[in-house]
Tab-separated table of C-alpha atoms in Angstrom:
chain	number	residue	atom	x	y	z
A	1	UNK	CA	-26.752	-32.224	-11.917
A	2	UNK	CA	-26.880	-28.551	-13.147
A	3	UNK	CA	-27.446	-26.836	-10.390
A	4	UNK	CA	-26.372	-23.053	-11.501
A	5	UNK	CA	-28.385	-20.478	-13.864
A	6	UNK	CA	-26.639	-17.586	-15.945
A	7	UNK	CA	-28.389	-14.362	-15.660
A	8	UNK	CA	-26.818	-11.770	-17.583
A	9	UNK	CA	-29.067	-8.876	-16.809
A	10	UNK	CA	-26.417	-8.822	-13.321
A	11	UNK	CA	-22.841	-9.782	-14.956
A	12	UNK	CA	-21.843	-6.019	-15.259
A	13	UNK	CA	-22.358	-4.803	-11.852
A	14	UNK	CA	-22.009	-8.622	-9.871
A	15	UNK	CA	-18.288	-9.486	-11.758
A	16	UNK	CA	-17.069	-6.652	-14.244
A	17	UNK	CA	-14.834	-5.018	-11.327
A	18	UNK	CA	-13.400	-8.633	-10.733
A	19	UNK	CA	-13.078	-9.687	-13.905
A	20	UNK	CA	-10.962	-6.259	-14.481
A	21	UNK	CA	-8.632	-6.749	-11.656
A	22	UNK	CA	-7.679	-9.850	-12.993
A	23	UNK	CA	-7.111	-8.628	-16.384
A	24	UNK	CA	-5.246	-5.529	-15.402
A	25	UNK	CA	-2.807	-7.882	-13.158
A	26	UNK	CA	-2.525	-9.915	-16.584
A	27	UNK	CA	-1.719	-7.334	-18.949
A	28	UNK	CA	-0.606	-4.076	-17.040
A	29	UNK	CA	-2.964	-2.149	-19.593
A	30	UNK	CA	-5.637	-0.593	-18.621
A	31	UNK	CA	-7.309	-0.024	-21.918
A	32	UNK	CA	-6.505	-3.264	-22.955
A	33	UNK	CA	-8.336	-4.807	-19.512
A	34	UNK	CA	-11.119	-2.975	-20.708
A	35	UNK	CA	-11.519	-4.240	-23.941
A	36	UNK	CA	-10.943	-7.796	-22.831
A	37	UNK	CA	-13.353	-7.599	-20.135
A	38	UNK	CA	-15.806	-6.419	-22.251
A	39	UNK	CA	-15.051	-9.348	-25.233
A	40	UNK	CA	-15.205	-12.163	-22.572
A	41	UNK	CA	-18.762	-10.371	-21.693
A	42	UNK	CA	-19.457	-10.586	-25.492
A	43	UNK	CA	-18.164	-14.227	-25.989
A	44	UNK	CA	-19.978	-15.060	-22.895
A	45	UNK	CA	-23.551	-13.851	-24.427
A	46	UNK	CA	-22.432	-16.060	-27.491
A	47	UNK	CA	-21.866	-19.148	-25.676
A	48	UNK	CA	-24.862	-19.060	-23.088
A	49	UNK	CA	-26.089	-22.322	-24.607
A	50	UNK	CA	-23.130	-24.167	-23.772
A	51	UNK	CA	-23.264	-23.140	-19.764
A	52	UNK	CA	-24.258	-26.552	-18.344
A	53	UNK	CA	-24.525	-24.877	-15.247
A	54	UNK	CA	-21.850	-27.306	-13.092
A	55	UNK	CA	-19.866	-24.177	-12.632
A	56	UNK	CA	-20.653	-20.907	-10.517
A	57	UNK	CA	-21.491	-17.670	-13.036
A	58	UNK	CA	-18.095	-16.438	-12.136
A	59	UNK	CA	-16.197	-19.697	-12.740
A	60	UNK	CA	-17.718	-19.758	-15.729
A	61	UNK	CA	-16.769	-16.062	-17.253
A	62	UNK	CA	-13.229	-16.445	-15.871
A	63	UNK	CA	-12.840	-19.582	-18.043
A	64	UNK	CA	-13.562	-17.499	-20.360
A	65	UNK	CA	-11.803	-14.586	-19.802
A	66	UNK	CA	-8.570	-16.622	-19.299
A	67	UNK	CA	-9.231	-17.893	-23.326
A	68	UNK	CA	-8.933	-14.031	-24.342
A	69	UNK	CA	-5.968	-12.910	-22.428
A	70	UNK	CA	-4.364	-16.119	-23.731
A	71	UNK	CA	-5.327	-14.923	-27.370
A	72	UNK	CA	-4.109	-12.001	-26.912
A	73	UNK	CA	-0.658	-12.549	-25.321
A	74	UNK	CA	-0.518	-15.308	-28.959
A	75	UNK	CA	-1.487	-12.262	-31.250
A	76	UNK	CA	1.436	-9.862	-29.007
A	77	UNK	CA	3.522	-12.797	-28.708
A	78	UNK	CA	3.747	-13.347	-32.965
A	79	UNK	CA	4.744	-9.740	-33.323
A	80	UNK	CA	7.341	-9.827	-30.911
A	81	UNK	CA	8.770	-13.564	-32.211
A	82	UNK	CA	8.857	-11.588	-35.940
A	83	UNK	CA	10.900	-9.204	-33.957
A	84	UNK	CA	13.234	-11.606	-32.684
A	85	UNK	CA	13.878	-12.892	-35.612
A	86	UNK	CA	16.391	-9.814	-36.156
A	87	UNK	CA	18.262	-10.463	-32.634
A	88	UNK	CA	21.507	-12.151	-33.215
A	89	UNK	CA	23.233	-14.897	-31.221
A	90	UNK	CA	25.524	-13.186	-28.128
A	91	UNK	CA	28.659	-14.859	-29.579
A	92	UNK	CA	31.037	-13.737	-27.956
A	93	UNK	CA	31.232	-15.167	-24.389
A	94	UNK	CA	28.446	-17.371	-24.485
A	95	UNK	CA	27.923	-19.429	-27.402
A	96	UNK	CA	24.119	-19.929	-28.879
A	97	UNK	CA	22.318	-17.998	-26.081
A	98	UNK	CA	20.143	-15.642	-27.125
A	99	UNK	CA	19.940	-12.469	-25.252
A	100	UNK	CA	17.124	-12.766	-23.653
A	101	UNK	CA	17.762	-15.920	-21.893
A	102	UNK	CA	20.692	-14.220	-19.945
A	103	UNK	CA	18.496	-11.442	-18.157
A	104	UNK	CA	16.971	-12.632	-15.296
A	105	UNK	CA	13.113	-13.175	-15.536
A	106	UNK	CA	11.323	-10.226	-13.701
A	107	UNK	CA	8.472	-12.824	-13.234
A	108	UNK	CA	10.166	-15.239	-11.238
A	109	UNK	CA	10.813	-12.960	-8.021
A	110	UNK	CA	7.175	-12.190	-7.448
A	111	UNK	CA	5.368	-15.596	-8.543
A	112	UNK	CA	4.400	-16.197	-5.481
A	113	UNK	CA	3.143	-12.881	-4.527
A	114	UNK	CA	1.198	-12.594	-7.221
A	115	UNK	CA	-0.273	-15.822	-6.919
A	116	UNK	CA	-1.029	-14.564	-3.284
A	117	UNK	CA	-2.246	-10.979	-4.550
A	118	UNK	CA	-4.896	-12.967	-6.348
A	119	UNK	CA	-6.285	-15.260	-3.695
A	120	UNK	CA	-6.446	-11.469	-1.462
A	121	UNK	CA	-8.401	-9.827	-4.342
A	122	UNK	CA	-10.458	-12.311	-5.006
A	123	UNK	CA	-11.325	-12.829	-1.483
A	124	UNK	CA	-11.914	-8.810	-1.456
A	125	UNK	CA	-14.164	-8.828	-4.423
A	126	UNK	CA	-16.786	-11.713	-2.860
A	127	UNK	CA	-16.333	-9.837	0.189
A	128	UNK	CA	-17.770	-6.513	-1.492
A	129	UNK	CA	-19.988	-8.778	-3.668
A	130	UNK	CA	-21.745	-9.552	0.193
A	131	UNK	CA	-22.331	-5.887	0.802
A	132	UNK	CA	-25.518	-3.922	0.087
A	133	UNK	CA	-25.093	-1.741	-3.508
A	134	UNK	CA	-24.266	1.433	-2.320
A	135	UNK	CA	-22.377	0.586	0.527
A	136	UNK	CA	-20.071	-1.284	-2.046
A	137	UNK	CA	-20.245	0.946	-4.482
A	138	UNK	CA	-19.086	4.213	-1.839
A	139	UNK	CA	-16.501	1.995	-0.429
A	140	UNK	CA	-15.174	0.903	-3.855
A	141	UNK	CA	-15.237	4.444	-4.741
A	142	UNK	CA	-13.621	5.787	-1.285
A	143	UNK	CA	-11.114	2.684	-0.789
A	144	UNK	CA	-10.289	1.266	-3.899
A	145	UNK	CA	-10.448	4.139	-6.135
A	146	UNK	CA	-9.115	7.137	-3.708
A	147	UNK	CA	-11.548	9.244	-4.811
A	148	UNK	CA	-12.396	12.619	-2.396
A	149	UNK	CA	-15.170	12.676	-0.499
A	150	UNK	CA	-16.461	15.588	-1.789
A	151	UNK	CA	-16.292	14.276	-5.724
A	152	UNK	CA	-17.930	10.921	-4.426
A	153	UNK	CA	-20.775	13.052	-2.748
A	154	UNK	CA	-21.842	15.158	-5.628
A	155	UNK	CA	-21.497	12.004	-7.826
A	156	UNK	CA	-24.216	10.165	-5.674
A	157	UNK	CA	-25.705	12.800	-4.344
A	158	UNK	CA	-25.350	12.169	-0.677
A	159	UNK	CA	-24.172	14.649	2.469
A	160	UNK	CA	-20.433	14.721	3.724
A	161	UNK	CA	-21.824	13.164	7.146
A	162	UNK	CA	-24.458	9.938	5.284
A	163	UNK	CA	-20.746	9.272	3.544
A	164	UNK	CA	-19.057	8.672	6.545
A	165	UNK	CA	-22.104	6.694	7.793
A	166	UNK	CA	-21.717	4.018	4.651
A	167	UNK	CA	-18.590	3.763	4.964
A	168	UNK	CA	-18.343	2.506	8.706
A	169	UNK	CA	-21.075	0.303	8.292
A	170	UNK	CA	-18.975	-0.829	4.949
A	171	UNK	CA	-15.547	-0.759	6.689
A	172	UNK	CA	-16.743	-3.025	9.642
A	173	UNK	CA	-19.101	-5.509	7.466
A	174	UNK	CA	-15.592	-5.961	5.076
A	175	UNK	CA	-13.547	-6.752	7.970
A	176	UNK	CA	-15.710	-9.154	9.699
A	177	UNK	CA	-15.994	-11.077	6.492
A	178	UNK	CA	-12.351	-10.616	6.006
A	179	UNK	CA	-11.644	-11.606	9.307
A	180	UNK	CA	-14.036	-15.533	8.379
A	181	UNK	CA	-12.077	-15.759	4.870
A	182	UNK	CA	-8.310	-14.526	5.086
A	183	UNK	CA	-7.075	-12.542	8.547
B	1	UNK	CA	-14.040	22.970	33.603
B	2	UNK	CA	-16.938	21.153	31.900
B	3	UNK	CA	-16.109	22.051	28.328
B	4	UNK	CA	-12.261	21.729	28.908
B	5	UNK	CA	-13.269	18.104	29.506
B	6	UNK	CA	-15.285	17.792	26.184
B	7	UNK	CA	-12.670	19.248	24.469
B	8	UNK	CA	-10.386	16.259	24.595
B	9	UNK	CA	-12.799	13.252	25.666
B	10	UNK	CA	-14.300	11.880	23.098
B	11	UNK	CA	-17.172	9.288	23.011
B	12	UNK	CA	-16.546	6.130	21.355
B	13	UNK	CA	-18.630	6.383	18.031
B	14	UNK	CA	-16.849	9.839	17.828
B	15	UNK	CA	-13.243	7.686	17.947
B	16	UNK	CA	-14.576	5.192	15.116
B	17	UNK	CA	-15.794	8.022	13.183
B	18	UNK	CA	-12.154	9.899	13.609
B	19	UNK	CA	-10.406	6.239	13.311
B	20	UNK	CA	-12.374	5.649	9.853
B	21	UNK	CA	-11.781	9.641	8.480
B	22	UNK	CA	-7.773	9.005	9.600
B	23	UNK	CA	-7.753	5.673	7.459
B	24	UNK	CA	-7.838	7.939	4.282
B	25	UNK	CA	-6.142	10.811	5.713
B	26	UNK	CA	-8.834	13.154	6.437
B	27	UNK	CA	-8.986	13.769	10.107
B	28	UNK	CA	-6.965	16.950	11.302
B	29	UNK	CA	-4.139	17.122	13.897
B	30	UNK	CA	-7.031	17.932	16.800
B	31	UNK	CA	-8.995	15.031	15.723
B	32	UNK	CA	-6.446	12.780	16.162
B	33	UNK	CA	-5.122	14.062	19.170
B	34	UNK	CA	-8.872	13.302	20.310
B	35	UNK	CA	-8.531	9.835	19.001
B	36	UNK	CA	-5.087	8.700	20.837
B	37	UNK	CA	-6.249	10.365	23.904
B	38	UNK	CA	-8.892	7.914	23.754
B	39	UNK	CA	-6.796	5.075	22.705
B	40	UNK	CA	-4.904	5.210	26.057
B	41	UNK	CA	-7.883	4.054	28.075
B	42	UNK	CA	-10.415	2.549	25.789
B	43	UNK	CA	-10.104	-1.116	24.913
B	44	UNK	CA	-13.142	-1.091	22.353
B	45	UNK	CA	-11.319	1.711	20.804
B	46	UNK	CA	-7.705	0.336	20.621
B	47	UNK	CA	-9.703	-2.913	18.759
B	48	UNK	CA	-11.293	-1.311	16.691
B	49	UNK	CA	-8.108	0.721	15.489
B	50	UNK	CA	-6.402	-2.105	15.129
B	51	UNK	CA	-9.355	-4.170	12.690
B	52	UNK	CA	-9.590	-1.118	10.935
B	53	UNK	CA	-5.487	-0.064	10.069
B	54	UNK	CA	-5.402	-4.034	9.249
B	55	UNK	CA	-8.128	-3.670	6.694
B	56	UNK	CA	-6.832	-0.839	5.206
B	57	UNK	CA	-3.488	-2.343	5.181
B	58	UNK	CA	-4.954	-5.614	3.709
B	59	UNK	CA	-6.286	-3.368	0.748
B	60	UNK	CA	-3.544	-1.589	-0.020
B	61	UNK	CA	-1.316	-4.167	-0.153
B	62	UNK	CA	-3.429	-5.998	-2.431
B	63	UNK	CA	-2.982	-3.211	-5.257
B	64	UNK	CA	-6.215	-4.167	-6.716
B	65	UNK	CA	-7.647	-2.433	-9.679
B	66	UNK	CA	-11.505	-1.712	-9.957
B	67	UNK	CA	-13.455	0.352	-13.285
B	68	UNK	CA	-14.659	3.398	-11.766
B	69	UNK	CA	-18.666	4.402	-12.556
B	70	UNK	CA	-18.229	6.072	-16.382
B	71	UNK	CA	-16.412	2.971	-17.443
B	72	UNK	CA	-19.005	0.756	-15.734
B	73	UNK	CA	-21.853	2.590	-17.296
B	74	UNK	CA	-20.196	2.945	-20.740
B	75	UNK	CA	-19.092	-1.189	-20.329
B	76	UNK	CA	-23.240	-1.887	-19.455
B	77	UNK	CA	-24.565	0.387	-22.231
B	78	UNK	CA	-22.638	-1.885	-24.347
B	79	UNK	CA	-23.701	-4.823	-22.861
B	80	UNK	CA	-27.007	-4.075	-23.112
B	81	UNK	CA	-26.885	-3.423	-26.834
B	82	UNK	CA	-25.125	-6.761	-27.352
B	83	UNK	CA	-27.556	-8.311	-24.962
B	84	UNK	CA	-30.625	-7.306	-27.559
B	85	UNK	CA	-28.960	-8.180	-30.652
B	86	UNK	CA	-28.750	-11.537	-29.021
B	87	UNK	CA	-32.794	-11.769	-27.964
């Protein structure tokens, strides 16, 4: 039984920062994040009449979202095989193994931390997702982004003193609900 | 002798305050001499240090990445563009 409704007026400010951090842990590319973060909102808008609504909103997008970054690691992924093409066969000691297969993988050391970097951020992200707007959005700014106080001030327009205010109340609401889903 | 004694002793909200400004490197040398002064004798304080360096740590550890507010706004002008062409 459907029991979930899409409503795209919120996707941008509800799961845009989420679905960038797990883009830009994807494809290191900031740019690129963007641009796929923005298509899977796009695709998403397309598809709206397929949501049968068994999935949560953001269940829904990162399906999704997954679809594009696996597009475009095939469209990177055909360059590079057109480059490898021109690689010859390491002959000499080894017979028949191609270069690449005798460096270690960089991936394999830190599978498992990434896998656990995920399950943090995403447990971070619903975490802020609980919090009222501009408490999240002057922690995000203050924690996540290192921004100074005084650019984060004149950006909202709020004193030095209502900062520090926001962000205890935001510091101490974040840890108790960190404290229920991962300390 | 009075304001010798305010000098160092801090009250507890003033601690948290000093604990959260230290958590992003922005309390001086006398505030935090305020702060571990306090730390010596006050339990709630000593907790509350502790929750707070674990959140921080928590966050930095998890390196995670987040658009800042012109990207947002450029990413929901777009959106909303999108969003009419669709209605």
């Amino acid at each position: 039984m459907p029991t979930h409704k899409l409503n795209p007026d919120n996707w941008i400010n509800k799961y845009s920062d989420y679905l960038f951090n797990y883009t830009i842990s994807r494809v290191n590319d900031r740019e690129m994040a963007k641009d796929l973060v923005q298509d899977t909102f796009f695709a998403a808008l397309k598809s709206m009449k397929n949501f049968k609504g068994n999935a949560s909103e953001r269940t829904w997008l990162i399906a999704i979202l997954k679809r594009k970054i696996i597009d475009y690691y095939r469209k990177i992924n055909s360059k590079k095989g057109q480059a490898e093409v021109r690689m010859s066969y390491n002959a000499e000691d080894n017979d028949g193994d191609w270069l690449e297969e005798q460096v270690a993988d960089p991936y394999d050391k830190t599978a498992e931390d990434d896998l656990e970097n995920d399950e943090l951020g995403d447990a971070i992200f619903k975490c802020l997702d609980k919090l009222p707007e501009k408490q999240a959005s002057v922690f995000r700014m203050k924690t996540i982004e290192g921004l100074d106080t005084e650019t984060i001030c004149n950006e909202l327009n709020i004193t030095a003193s209502n900062l520090w205010v926001i962000i205890h109340r935001a510091r101490n609401a974040m840890a108790d609900c960190m404290e229920k889903t991962w300390f | 002798m009075k304001q010798k004694k305010s000098f160092l002793f801090i009250s507890c909200d003033e601690a948290k305050h000093i604990c959260d400004k230290a958590q992003y490197k922005e309390a001086s040398i006398l505030e935090k001499m305020k702060l571990n002064v306090r730390y010596l004798w006050c339990k709630v304080t000593r907790s509350y240090i502790k929750r707070n360096k674990k959140l921080t740590h928590t966050i930095k550890s998890s390196n995670i990445n987040c658009l800042n507010n012109s990207e947002k706004q450029h990413l929901q002008k777009q959106f909303k563009q999108e969003l009419k062409k669709q209605q």
